[in-house]
């Protein structure tokens, strides 16, 4: 996933504590017996602190991906949840601070060498300036830390043909995902929902397909969703996907069929994606086909294979990935 390598972002206080404590340790066990050794000691203290600060800030910048190269789905989610421009601005401030600290340390090393009688004076002045630079990006580090925590929680949605499953709770969405995927689907949580989404994968004709159930986003009327959820639904449109809307004509899900059909219409209006309405729970006695495009039972498996074939047929033809030739010894 694109955000896994973002490690914990230190605060300005943590950075300064780390840099200055390490700087003091450079003096441990050293004997100051003259101007030269005193000058060298202060120079070592300054370079140690400056390098720690500069290197840590440069590492923060490198951990974040280049947002302009992200898949649009993830770009949109990052923009919805945090604001890509805000992240970019904070990263630019961190980059500036890293470079400024690097150049400032070299400047003050020169001052220390020209003031051999009192080298601790320019070193202390340099420490003050280092602290000011780090303090100036305190809010940026906090924003990047919050961004990291949010982005790492995003589900691992891949760039592959996708079936998005929608419909009211208890109509059989999760059962459908589990019945058609090869293994136990992954449950991942959107940062702005209370429920985890279900992601599974299946293969047909050498092509891998992604099946996504999105509880908390597509299981209630649009009027009940907040602005962020609506934007997240818009982000889902970035996927190369088809929408499967499941209804339960038996109404054993606890929702009347007219309400389910109304939600189905809202979803079709919201998504500029191919969609198909399928009636589930055909195995139940109270089931009555409302004239849906497909009739299935996730309990018995009735109609599922033909439904999958139809959904795949609604997707753009994917390009099959060529298998890489095996490596030869020595290569």
mmCIF file with all atom_site columns, C-alpha atoms in Angstrom, residues 67-179:
data_model
loop_
_atom_site.group_PDB
_atom_site.id
_atom_site.type_symbol
_atom_site.label_atom_id
_atom_site.label_alt_id
_atom_site.label_comp_id
_atom_site.label_asym_id
_atom_site.label_entity_id
_atom_site.label_seq_id
_atom_site.pdbx_PDB_ins_code
_atom_site.Cartn_x
_atom_site.Cartn_y
_atom_site.Cartn_z
_atom_site.occupancy
_atom_site.B_iso_or_equiv
_atom_site.pdbx_formal_charge
_atom_site.auth_seq_id
_atom_site.auth_comp_id
_atom_site.auth_asym_id
_atom_site.auth_atom_id
_atom_site.pdbx_PDB_model_num
ATOM 1   C CA . UNK A 1 67  ? 0.824   12.654  -4.291  1.00 0.00 ? 67  UNK A CA 1
ATOM 2   C CA . UNK A 1 68  ? 0.642   13.664  -7.941  1.00 0.00 ? 68  UNK A CA 1
ATOM 3   C CA . UNK A 1 69  ? 1.645   10.125  -8.924  1.00 0.00 ? 69  UNK A CA 1
ATOM 4   C CA . UNK A 1 70  ? -0.918  8.385   -6.673  1.00 0.00 ? 70  UNK A CA 1
ATOM 5   C CA . UNK A 1 71  ? -3.924  6.604   -8.180  1.00 0.00 ? 71  UNK A CA 1
ATOM 6   C CA . UNK A 1 72  ? -6.800  9.082   -8.293  1.00 0.00 ? 72  UNK A CA 1
ATOM 7   C CA . UNK A 1 73  ? -8.775  6.980   -5.793  1.00 0.00 ? 73  UNK A CA 1
ATOM 8   C CA . UNK A 1 74  ? -6.139  7.464   -3.093  1.00 0.00 ? 74  UNK A CA 1
ATOM 9   C CA . UNK A 1 75  ? -5.448  11.067  -4.082  1.00 0.00 ? 75  UNK A CA 1
ATOM 10  C CA . UNK A 1 76  ? -9.132  11.886  -3.648  1.00 0.00 ? 76  UNK A CA 1
ATOM 11  C CA . UNK A 1 77  ? -9.355  10.134  -0.284  1.00 0.00 ? 77  UNK A CA 1
ATOM 12  C CA . UNK A 1 78  ? -6.259  11.972  0.993   1.00 0.00 ? 78  UNK A CA 1
ATOM 13  C CA . UNK A 1 79  ? -7.731  15.237  -0.230  1.00 0.00 ? 79  UNK A CA 1
ATOM 14  C CA . UNK A 1 80  ? -11.083 14.503  1.412   1.00 0.00 ? 80  UNK A CA 1
ATOM 15  C CA . UNK A 1 81  ? -9.695  13.454  4.760   1.00 0.00 ? 81  UNK A CA 1
ATOM 16  C CA . UNK A 1 82  ? -6.820  15.925  5.153   1.00 0.00 ? 82  UNK A CA 1
ATOM 17  C CA . UNK A 1 83  ? -6.226  18.085  2.094   1.00 0.00 ? 83  UNK A CA 1
ATOM 18  C CA . UNK A 1 84  ? -3.408  17.255  -0.290  1.00 0.00 ? 84  UNK A CA 1
ATOM 19  C CA . UNK A 1 85  ? -2.381  20.908  -0.550  1.00 0.00 ? 85  UNK A CA 1
ATOM 20  C CA . UNK A 1 86  ? -2.045  21.110  3.240   1.00 0.00 ? 86  UNK A CA 1
ATOM 21  C CA . UNK A 1 87  ? 0.203   18.059  3.280   1.00 0.00 ? 87  UNK A CA 1
ATOM 22  C CA . UNK A 1 88  ? 2.325   19.425  0.428   1.00 0.00 ? 88  UNK A CA 1
ATOM 23  C CA . UNK A 1 89  ? 2.768   22.793  2.168   1.00 0.00 ? 89  UNK A CA 1
ATOM 24  C CA . UNK A 1 90  ? 3.829   21.130  5.424   1.00 0.00 ? 90  UNK A CA 1
ATOM 25  C CA . UNK A 1 91  ? 6.256   18.867  3.572   1.00 0.00 ? 91  UNK A CA 1
ATOM 26  C CA . UNK A 1 92  ? 7.772   21.887  1.839   1.00 0.00 ? 92  UNK A CA 1
ATOM 27  C CA . UNK A 1 93  ? 8.229   23.615  5.219   1.00 0.00 ? 93  UNK A CA 1
ATOM 28  C CA . UNK A 1 94  ? 9.926   20.501  6.600   1.00 0.00 ? 94  UNK A CA 1
ATOM 29  C CA . UNK A 1 95  ? 12.193  20.337  3.547   1.00 0.00 ? 95  UNK A CA 1
ATOM 30  C CA . UNK A 1 96  ? 13.108  24.003  3.967   1.00 0.00 ? 96  UNK A CA 1
ATOM 31  C CA . UNK A 1 97  ? 13.922  23.452  7.646   1.00 0.00 ? 97  UNK A CA 1
ATOM 32  C CA . UNK A 1 98  ? 16.147  20.475  6.843   1.00 0.00 ? 98  UNK A CA 1
ATOM 33  C CA . UNK A 1 99  ? 18.146  22.447  4.287   1.00 0.00 ? 99  UNK A CA 1
ATOM 34  C CA . UNK A 1 100 ? 18.301  25.555  6.472   1.00 0.00 ? 100 UNK A CA 1
ATOM 35  C CA . UNK A 1 101 ? 19.659  23.587  9.433   1.00 0.00 ? 101 UNK A CA 1
ATOM 36  C CA . UNK A 1 102 ? 22.285  21.982  7.210   1.00 0.00 ? 102 UNK A CA 1
ATOM 37  C CA . UNK A 1 103 ? 23.546  25.315  5.874   1.00 0.00 ? 103 UNK A CA 1
ATOM 38  C CA . UNK A 1 104 ? 23.329  27.027  9.265   1.00 0.00 ? 104 UNK A CA 1
ATOM 39  C CA . UNK A 1 105 ? 25.461  24.355  10.936  1.00 0.00 ? 105 UNK A CA 1
ATOM 40  C CA . UNK A 1 106 ? 28.212  24.854  8.348   1.00 0.00 ? 106 UNK A CA 1
ATOM 41  C CA . UNK A 1 107 ? 28.055  28.601  8.883   1.00 0.00 ? 107 UNK A CA 1
ATOM 42  C CA . UNK A 1 108 ? 28.486  28.255  12.661  1.00 0.00 ? 108 UNK A CA 1
ATOM 43  C CA . UNK A 1 109 ? 31.250  25.673  12.361  1.00 0.00 ? 109 UNK A CA 1
ATOM 44  C CA . UNK A 1 110 ? 33.210  28.457  10.652  1.00 0.00 ? 110 UNK A CA 1
ATOM 45  C CA . UNK A 1 111 ? 32.441  30.840  13.519  1.00 0.00 ? 111 UNK A CA 1
ATOM 46  C CA . UNK A 1 112 ? 33.537  28.272  16.105  1.00 0.00 ? 112 UNK A CA 1
ATOM 47  C CA . UNK A 1 113 ? 36.860  27.811  14.304  1.00 0.00 ? 113 UNK A CA 1
ATOM 48  C CA . UNK A 1 114 ? 37.500  31.578  14.271  1.00 0.00 ? 114 UNK A CA 1
ATOM 49  C CA . UNK A 1 115 ? 36.644  31.967  17.964  1.00 0.00 ? 115 UNK A CA 1
ATOM 50  C CA . UNK A 1 116 ? 38.860  29.338  19.500  1.00 0.00 ? 116 UNK A CA 1
ATOM 51  C CA . UNK A 1 117 ? 39.047  31.181  22.807  1.00 0.00 ? 117 UNK A CA 1
ATOM 52  C CA . UNK A 1 118 ? 35.270  31.094  23.314  1.00 0.00 ? 118 UNK A CA 1
ATOM 53  C CA . UNK A 1 119 ? 33.894  28.484  20.882  1.00 0.00 ? 119 UNK A CA 1
ATOM 54  C CA . UNK A 1 120 ? 30.922  27.717  23.117  1.00 0.00 ? 120 UNK A CA 1
ATOM 55  C CA . UNK A 1 121 ? 29.429  31.171  22.370  1.00 0.00 ? 121 UNK A CA 1
ATOM 56  C CA . UNK A 1 122 ? 28.710  30.583  18.638  1.00 0.00 ? 122 UNK A CA 1
ATOM 57  C CA . UNK A 1 123 ? 27.728  26.991  19.415  1.00 0.00 ? 123 UNK A CA 1
ATOM 58  C CA . UNK A 1 124 ? 25.088  28.138  21.923  1.00 0.00 ? 124 UNK A CA 1
ATOM 59  C CA . UNK A 1 125 ? 23.891  30.776  19.464  1.00 0.00 ? 125 UNK A CA 1
ATOM 60  C CA . UNK A 1 126 ? 23.586  28.085  16.795  1.00 0.00 ? 126 UNK A CA 1
ATOM 61  C CA . UNK A 1 127 ? 21.573  25.888  19.166  1.00 0.00 ? 127 UNK A CA 1
ATOM 62  C CA . UNK A 1 128 ? 19.175  28.771  19.709  1.00 0.00 ? 128 UNK A CA 1
ATOM 63  C CA . UNK A 1 129 ? 18.673  29.192  15.988  1.00 0.00 ? 129 UNK A CA 1
ATOM 64  C CA . UNK A 1 130 ? 18.211  25.454  15.492  1.00 0.00 ? 130 UNK A CA 1
ATOM 65  C CA . UNK A 1 131 ? 15.504  25.493  18.146  1.00 0.00 ? 131 UNK A CA 1
ATOM 66  C CA . UNK A 1 132 ? 13.761  28.422  16.465  1.00 0.00 ? 132 UNK A CA 1
ATOM 67  C CA . UNK A 1 133 ? 13.717  26.654  13.107  1.00 0.00 ? 133 UNK A CA 1
ATOM 68  C CA . UNK A 1 134 ? 12.248  23.475  14.606  1.00 0.00 ? 134 UNK A CA 1
ATOM 69  C CA . UNK A 1 135 ? 9.682   25.460  16.608  1.00 0.00 ? 135 UNK A CA 1
ATOM 70  C CA . UNK A 1 136 ? 8.599   27.208  13.400  1.00 0.00 ? 136 UNK A CA 1
ATOM 71  C CA . UNK A 1 137 ? 7.516   23.887  11.861  1.00 0.00 ? 137 UNK A CA 1
ATOM 72  C CA . UNK A 1 138 ? 5.827   22.509  14.978  1.00 0.00 ? 138 UNK A CA 1
ATOM 73  C CA . UNK A 1 139 ? 2.344   22.745  13.413  1.00 0.00 ? 139 UNK A CA 1
ATOM 74  C CA . UNK A 1 140 ? 3.610   21.158  10.207  1.00 0.00 ? 140 UNK A CA 1
ATOM 75  C CA . UNK A 1 141 ? 4.994   18.146  12.062  1.00 0.00 ? 141 UNK A CA 1
ATOM 76  C CA . UNK A 1 142 ? 1.725   17.779  13.970  1.00 0.00 ? 142 UNK A CA 1
ATOM 77  C CA . UNK A 1 143 ? -0.294  17.896  10.742  1.00 0.00 ? 143 UNK A CA 1
ATOM 78  C CA . UNK A 1 144 ? 1.975   15.344  9.088   1.00 0.00 ? 144 UNK A CA 1
ATOM 79  C CA . UNK A 1 145 ? 1.705   13.104  12.145  1.00 0.00 ? 145 UNK A CA 1
ATOM 80  C CA . UNK A 1 146 ? -2.093  13.251  12.026  1.00 0.00 ? 146 UNK A CA 1
ATOM 81  C CA . UNK A 1 147 ? -2.003  12.677  8.268   1.00 0.00 ? 147 UNK A CA 1
ATOM 82  C CA . UNK A 1 148 ? 0.184   9.622   8.729   1.00 0.00 ? 148 UNK A CA 1
ATOM 83  C CA . UNK A 1 149 ? -2.245  8.114   11.235  1.00 0.00 ? 149 UNK A CA 1
ATOM 84  C CA . UNK A 1 150 ? -5.186  8.656   8.865   1.00 0.00 ? 150 UNK A CA 1
ATOM 85  C CA . UNK A 1 151 ? -3.514  7.553   5.640   1.00 0.00 ? 151 UNK A CA 1
ATOM 86  C CA . UNK A 1 152 ? -2.153  4.319   7.093   1.00 0.00 ? 152 UNK A CA 1
ATOM 87  C CA . UNK A 1 153 ? -5.727  3.279   7.948   1.00 0.00 ? 153 UNK A CA 1
ATOM 88  C CA . UNK A 1 154 ? -6.920  3.509   4.362   1.00 0.00 ? 154 UNK A CA 1
ATOM 89  C CA . UNK A 1 155 ? -7.928  0.125   2.951   1.00 0.00 ? 155 UNK A CA 1
ATOM 90  C CA . UNK A 1 156 ? -5.720  -1.650  0.441   1.00 0.00 ? 156 UNK A CA 1
ATOM 91  C CA . UNK A 1 157 ? -7.850  -1.034  -2.642  1.00 0.00 ? 157 UNK A CA 1
ATOM 92  C CA . UNK A 1 158 ? -5.899  -2.026  -5.721  1.00 0.00 ? 158 UNK A CA 1
ATOM 93  C CA . UNK A 1 159 ? -5.896  -0.912  -9.318  1.00 0.00 ? 159 UNK A CA 1
ATOM 94  C CA . UNK A 1 160 ? -7.726  -3.899  -10.753 1.00 0.00 ? 160 UNK A CA 1
ATOM 95  C CA . UNK A 1 161 ? -11.228 -4.623  -12.105 1.00 0.00 ? 161 UNK A CA 1
ATOM 96  C CA . UNK A 1 162 ? -13.623 -4.088  -9.217  1.00 0.00 ? 162 UNK A CA 1
ATOM 97  C CA . UNK A 1 163 ? -17.137 -5.032  -8.172  1.00 0.00 ? 163 UNK A CA 1
ATOM 98  C CA . UNK A 1 164 ? -18.564 -2.657  -5.564  1.00 0.00 ? 164 UNK A CA 1
ATOM 99  C CA . UNK A 1 165 ? -21.385 -4.259  -3.570  1.00 0.00 ? 165 UNK A CA 1
ATOM 100 C CA . UNK A 1 166 ? -24.128 -1.968  -2.262  1.00 0.00 ? 166 UNK A CA 1
ATOM 101 C CA . UNK A 1 167 ? -27.488 -2.239  -0.551  1.00 0.00 ? 167 UNK A CA 1
ATOM 102 C CA . UNK A 1 168 ? -29.193 -2.104  2.834   1.00 0.00 ? 168 UNK A CA 1
ATOM 103 C CA . UNK A 1 169 ? -27.721 -3.992  5.828   1.00 0.00 ? 169 UNK A CA 1
ATOM 104 C CA . UNK A 1 170 ? -28.468 -7.715  6.071   1.00 0.00 ? 170 UNK A CA 1
ATOM 105 C CA . UNK A 1 171 ? -29.383 -8.158  2.401   1.00 0.00 ? 171 UNK A CA 1
ATOM 106 C CA . UNK A 1 172 ? -26.422 -10.516 1.954   1.00 0.00 ? 172 UNK A CA 1
ATOM 107 C CA . UNK A 1 173 ? -23.575 -8.252  0.817   1.00 0.00 ? 173 UNK A CA 1
ATOM 108 C CA . UNK A 1 174 ? -20.909 -9.761  3.063   1.00 0.00 ? 174 UNK A CA 1
ATOM 109 C CA . UNK A 1 175 ? -22.165 -13.271 2.285   1.00 0.00 ? 175 UNK A CA 1
ATOM 110 C CA . UNK A 1 176 ? -21.836 -12.519 -1.416  1.00 0.00 ? 176 UNK A CA 1
ATOM 111 C CA . UNK A 1 177 ? -18.252 -11.264 -1.031  1.00 0.00 ? 177 UNK A CA 1
ATOM 112 C CA . UNK A 1 178 ? -17.279 -14.312 1.002   1.00 0.00 ? 178 UNK A CA 1
ATOM 113 C CA . UNK A 1 179 ? -18.975 -16.744 -1.391  1.00 0.00 ? 179 UNK A CA 1
#
